CSV table of C-alpha atoms in Angstrom, one decimal:
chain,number,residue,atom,x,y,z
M,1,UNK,CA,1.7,14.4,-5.4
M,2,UNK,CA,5.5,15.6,-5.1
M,3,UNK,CA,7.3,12.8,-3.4
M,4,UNK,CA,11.6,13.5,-3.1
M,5,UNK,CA,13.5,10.7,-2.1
M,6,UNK,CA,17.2,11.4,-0.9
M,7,UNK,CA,19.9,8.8,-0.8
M,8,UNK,CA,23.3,8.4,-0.6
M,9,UNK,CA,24.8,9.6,3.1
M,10,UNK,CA,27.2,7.9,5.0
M,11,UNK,CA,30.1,8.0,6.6
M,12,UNK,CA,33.2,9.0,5.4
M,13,UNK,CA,36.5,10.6,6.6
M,14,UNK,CA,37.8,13.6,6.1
M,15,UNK,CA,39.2,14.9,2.0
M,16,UNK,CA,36.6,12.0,0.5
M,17,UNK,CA,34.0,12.1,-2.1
M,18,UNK,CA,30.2,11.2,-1.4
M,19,UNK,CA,27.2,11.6,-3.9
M,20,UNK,CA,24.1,12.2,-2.8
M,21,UNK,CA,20.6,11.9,-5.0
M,22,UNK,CA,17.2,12.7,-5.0
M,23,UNK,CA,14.6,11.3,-7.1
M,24,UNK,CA,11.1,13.1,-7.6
M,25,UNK,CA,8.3,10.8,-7.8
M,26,UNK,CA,5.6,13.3,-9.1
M,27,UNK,CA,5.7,14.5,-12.9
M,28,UNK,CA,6.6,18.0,-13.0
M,29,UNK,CA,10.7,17.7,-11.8
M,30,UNK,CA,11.5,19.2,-15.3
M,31,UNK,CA,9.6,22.7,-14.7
M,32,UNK,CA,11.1,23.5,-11.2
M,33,UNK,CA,14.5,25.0,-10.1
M,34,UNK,CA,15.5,22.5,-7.5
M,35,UNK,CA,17.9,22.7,-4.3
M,36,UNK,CA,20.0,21.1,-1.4
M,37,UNK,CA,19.7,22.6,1.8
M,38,UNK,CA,21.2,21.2,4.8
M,39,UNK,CA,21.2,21.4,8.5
M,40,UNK,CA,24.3,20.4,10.8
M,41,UNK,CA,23.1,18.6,14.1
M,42,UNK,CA,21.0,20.7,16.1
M,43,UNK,CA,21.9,24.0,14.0
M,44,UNK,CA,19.7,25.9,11.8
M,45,UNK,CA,19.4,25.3,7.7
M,46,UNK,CA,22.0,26.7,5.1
M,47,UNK,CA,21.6,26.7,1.8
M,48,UNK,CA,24.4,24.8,-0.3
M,49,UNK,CA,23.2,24.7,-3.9
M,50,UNK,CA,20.6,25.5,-6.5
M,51,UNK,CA,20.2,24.4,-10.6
M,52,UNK,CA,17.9,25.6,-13.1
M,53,UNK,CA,15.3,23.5,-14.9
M,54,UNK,CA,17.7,22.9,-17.2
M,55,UNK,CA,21.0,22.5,-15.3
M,56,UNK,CA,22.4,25.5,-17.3
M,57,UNK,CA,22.6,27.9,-13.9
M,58,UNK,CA,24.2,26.7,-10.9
M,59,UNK,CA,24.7,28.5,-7.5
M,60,UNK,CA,26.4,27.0,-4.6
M,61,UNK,CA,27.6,28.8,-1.2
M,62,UNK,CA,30.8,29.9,-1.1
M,63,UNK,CA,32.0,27.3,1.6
M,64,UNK,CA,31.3,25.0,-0.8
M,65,UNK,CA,32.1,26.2,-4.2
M,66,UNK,CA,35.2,24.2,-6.0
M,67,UNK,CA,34.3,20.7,-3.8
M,68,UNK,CA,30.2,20.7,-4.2
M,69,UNK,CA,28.5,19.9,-7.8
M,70,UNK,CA,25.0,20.1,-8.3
M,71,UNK,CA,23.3,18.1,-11.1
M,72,UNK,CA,20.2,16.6,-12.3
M,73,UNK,CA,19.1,14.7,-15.0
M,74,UNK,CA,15.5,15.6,-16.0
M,75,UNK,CA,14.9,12.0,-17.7
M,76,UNK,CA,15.2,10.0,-14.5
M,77,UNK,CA,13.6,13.1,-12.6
M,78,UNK,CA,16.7,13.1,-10.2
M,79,UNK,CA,18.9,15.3,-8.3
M,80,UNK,CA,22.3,15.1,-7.3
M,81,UNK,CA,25.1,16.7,-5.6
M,82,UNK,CA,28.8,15.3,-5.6
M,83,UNK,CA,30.7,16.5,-2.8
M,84,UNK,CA,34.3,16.0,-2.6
M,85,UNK,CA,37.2,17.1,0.0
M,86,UNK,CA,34.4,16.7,2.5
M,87,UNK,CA,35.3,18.5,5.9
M,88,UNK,CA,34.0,18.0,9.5
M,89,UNK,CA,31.9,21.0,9.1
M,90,UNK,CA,30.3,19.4,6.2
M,91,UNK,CA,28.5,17.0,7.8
M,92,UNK,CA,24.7,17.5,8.5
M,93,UNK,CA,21.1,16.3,7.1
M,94,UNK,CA,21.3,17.6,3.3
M,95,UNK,CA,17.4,17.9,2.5
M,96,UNK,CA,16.8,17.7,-1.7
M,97,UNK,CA,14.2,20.7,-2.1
M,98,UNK,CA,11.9,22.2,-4.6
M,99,UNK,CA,11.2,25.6,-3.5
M,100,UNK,CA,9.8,27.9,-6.2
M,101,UNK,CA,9.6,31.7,-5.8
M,102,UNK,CA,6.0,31.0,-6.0
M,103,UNK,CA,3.8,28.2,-4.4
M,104,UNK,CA,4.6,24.6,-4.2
M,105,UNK,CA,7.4,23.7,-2.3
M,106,UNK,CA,8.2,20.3,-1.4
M,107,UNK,CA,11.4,18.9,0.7
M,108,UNK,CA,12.8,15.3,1.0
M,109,UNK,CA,13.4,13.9,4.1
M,110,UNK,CA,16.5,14.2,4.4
M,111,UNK,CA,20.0,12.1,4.3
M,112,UNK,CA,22.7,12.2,6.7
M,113,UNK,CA,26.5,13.0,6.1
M,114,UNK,CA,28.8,12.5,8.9
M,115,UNK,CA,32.4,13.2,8.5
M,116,UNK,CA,35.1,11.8,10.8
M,117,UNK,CA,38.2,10.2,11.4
N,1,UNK,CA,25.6,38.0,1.8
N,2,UNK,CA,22.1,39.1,3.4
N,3,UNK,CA,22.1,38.7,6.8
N,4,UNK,CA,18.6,37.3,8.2
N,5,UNK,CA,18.0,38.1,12.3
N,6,UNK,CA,15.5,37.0,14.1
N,7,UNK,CA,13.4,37.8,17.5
N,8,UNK,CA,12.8,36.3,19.8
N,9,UNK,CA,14.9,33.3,19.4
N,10,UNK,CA,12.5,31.5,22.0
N,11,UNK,CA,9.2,32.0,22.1
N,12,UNK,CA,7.1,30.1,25.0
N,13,UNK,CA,3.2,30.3,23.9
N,14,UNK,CA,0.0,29.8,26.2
N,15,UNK,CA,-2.3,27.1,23.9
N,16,UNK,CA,-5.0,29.7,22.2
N,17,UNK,CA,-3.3,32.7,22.6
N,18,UNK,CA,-1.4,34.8,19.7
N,19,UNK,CA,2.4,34.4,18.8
N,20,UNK,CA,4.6,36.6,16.9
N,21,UNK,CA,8.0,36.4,15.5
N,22,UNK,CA,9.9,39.1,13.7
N,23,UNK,CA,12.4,39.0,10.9
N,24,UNK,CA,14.8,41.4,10.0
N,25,UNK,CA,17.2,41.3,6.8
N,26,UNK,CA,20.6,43.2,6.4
N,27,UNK,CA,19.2,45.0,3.3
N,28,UNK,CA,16.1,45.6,1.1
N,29,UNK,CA,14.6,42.3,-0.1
N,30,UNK,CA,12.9,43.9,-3.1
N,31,UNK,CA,13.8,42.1,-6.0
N,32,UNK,CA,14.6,43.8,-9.5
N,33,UNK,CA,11.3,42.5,-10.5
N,34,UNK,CA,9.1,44.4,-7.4
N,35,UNK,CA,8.5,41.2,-5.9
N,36,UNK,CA,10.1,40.4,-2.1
N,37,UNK,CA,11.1,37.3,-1.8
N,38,UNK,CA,11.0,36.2,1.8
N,39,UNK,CA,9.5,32.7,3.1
N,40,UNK,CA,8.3,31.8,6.6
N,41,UNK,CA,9.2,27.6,7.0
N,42,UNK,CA,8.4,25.7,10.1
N,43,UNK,CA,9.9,22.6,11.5
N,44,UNK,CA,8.2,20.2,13.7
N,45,UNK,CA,10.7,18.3,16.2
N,46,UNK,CA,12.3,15.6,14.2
N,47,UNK,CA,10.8,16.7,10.4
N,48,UNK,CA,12.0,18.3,7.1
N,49,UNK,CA,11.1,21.7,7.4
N,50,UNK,CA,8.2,23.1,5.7
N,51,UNK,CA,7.1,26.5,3.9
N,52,UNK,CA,4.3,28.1,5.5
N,53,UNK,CA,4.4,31.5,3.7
N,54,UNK,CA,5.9,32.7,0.0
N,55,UNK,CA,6.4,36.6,-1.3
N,56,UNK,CA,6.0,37.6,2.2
N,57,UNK,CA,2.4,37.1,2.3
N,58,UNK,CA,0.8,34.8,0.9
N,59,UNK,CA,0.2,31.2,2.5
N,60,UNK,CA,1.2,27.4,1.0
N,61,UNK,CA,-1.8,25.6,0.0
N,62,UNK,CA,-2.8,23.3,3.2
N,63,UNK,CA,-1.2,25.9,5.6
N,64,UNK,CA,-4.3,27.0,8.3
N,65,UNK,CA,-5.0,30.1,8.0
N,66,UNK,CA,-4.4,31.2,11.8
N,67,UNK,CA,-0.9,31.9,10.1
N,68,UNK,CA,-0.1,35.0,8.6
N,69,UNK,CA,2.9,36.8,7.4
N,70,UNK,CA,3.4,40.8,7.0
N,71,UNK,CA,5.9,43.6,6.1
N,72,UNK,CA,8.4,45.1,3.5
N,73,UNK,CA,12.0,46.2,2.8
N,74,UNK,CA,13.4,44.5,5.7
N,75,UNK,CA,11.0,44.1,8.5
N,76,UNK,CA,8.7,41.2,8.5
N,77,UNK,CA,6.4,39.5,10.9
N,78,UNK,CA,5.0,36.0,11.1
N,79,UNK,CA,1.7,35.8,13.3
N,80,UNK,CA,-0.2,32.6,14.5
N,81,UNK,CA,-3.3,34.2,15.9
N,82,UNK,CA,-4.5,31.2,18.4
N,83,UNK,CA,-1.5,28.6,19.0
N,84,UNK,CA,-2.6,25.0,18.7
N,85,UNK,CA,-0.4,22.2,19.9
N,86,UNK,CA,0.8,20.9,16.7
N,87,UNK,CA,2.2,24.5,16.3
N,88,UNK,CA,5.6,23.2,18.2
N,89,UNK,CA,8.5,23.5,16.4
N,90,UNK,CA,11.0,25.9,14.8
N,91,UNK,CA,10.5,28.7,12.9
N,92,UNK,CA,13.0,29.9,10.3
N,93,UNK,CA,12.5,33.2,7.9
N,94,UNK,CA,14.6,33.4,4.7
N,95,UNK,CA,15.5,35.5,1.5
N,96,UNK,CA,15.5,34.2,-2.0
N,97,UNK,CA,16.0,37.8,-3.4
N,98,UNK,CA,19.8,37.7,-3.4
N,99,UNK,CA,22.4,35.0,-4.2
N,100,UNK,CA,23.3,32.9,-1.9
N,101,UNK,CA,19.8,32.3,-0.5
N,102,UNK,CA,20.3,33.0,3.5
N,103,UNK,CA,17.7,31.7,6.9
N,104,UNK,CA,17.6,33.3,9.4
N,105,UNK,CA,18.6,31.4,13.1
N,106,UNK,CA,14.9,30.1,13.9
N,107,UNK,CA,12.9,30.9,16.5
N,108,UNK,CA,11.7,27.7,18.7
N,109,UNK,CA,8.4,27.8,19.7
N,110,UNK,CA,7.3,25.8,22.9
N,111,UNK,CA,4.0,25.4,25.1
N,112,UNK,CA,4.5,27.3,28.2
């Protein structure tokens, strides 16, 4: 079964860099588009980023693009996303997410970022 | 971007009764390919959300089938035909058909 396993949140202040992953403990992470989705506290969910199967196509919200990078590395089955001149209204639960067009989504459980001075 | 509405934003439900909650988008979410790509998710207080319906229609495996989704273009409806406790939670709709991928606000779902 799908397991995703997010790591890396913390906090930081305001204009520095934290890099969040996400390691899929099933065997398919190589066949699926995968995703980071994240929820501010007590707000809805906004989607921040998405990669192909084979990291050639990126796609990133446009409050984010130029500071967020989304990457993976098929071989270790992980996913990450580097996230520099973080802002207040960055911080949030960022979930690591597989969800396909189709059938078969899976989410992580999520890692906190909290940003202040 | 594609703006996702939904009503009601609060839904208070008797146990064993029906619930419904409608989602609007700003524009048609037909893909280029025919398909319509709009998801039904539900988060349980304090858990990672969770897709209940893909494509409009059609139900993730595991997901009881009291739940049902409907519609086209830019109206769709989520029904839960008898409420069960474990139903609590937020529900959010969203749109995969068009770059960025947008949610719509969630509609929270209590236990009158």
């Amino acid at each position: 079964e799908v397991q995703l396993v997010e790591s890396g949140g913390g906090l930081v202040q305001p204009g520095e860099s934290l890099r969040l992953s996400c390691e899929d403990s099933g065997f398919t992470f190589s066949s699926y588009w995968m995703s980071w989705v994240r929820q501010a506290p007590g707000k809805g969910l906004e989607w921040v980023a998405t990669i192909s199967k084979d990291g050639s196509e990126k796609a990133y919200v446009d409050s984010v693009k130029g500071r967020f990078t989304i990457s993976r590395d098929n071989a270790k089955k992980s996913l990450y996303l580097q996230m520099n001149s973080l802002r207040a209204e960055d911080a949030a639960v960022y979930y690591c997410a597989r969800v396909p067009r189709a059938g078969g989504s899976y989410w992580g459980q999520g890692t906190l970022v909290s940003v202040s001075s | 971007d594609v703006v996702m509405t939904q009503s009601p934003l609060s839904l208070p439900v008797t146990l064993g009764q029906p619930a419904s909650i409608s989602c609007r988008s700003s524009q048609s979410l037909v893909h280029s390919d025919g398909d319509t790509y709009l998801s039904w998710f539900q988060q349980r207080p304090g858990q990672s959300p969770r897709r209940l319906i893909y494509k409009v229609s059609n139900r993730e495996s595991g997901v009881p089938d009291r739940f049902s989704g409907s519609g086209s273009g830019t109206d769709f409806t989520l029904k839960i035909s008898r409420v069960e406790a474990e139903d609590v939670g937020v529900y959010y709709c969203m749109q995969a058909t068009d770059w960025p991928f947008t949610f719509g606000p969630g509609t929270k779902v209590d236990i009158k």
